[in-house]
Coordinates of C-alpha atoms in Angstrom, one line a residue:
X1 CA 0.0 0.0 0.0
X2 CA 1.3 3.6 -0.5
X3 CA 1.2 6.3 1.2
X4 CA -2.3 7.9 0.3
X5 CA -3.5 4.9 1.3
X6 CA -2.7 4.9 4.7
X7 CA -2.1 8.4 5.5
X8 CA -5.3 9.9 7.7
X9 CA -6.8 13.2 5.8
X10 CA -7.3 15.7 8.3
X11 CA -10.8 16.9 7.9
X12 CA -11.8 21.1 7.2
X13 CA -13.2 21.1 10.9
X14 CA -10.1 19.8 13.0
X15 CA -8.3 22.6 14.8
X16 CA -4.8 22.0 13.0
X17 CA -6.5 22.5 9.3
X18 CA -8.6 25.7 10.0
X19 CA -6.3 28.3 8.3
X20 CA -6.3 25.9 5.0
X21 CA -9.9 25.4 5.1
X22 CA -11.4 29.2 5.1
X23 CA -8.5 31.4 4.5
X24 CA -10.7 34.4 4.4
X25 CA -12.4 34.1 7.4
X26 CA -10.6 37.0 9.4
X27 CA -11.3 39.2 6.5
X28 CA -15.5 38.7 6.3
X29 CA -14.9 39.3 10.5
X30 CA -13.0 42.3 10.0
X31 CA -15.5 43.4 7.4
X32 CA -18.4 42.7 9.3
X33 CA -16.7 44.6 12.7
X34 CA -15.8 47.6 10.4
X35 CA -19.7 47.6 9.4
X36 CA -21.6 47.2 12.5
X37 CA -19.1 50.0 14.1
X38 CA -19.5 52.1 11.4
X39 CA -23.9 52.2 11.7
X40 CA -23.0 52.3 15.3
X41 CA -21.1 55.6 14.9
X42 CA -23.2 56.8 12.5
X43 CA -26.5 56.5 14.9
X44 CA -24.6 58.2 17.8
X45 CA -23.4 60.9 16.0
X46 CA -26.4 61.9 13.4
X47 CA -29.1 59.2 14.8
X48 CA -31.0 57.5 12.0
X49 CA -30.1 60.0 9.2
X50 CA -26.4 58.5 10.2
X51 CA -27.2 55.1 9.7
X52 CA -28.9 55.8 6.5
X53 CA -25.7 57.9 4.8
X54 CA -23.5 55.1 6.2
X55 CA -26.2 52.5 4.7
X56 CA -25.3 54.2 1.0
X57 CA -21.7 54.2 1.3
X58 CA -21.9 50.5 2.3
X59 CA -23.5 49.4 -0.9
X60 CA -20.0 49.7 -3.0
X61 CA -18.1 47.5 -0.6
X62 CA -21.3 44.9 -0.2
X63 CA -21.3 44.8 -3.7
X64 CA -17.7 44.2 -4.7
X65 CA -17.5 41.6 -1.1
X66 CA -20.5 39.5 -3.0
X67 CA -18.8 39.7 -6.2
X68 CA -15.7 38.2 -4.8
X69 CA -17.8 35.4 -3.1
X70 CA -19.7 34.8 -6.1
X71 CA -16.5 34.4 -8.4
X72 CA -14.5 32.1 -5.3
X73 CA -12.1 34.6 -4.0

């Protein structure tokens, strides 16, 4: 028998494979921290008018983040 026969896969859930399973998963929690503070900040400095204007400058980034997940990045 060889090698790839015998050899245990580890699976996408086991601690020591995490990196190499979602590589990108720091950067959606990073993006989704950056959002929620930013309607956060918006709401205490200009109430809901803030979160609106913060809601428009949002749609650029949502839209390139989806494009990215759509095309596997």
């Amino acid at each position: 028998m060889s090698d790839a026969n015998t050899t245990p896969l580890s699976l996408p859930g086991e601690k020591h494979n995490r990196d190499m399973a979602n590589p990108g998963e720091m950067g959606a929690f990073l993006l989704a921290f950056v959002i929620v503070a930013a309607l956060a900040t918006g709401f205490l400095l200009k109430g809901l008018a803030g979160v609106g204007l913060v809601m428009v400058m949002i749609v650029p980034v949502i839209y390139v983040a989806l494009v990215l997940i759509s095309v596997g990045r």
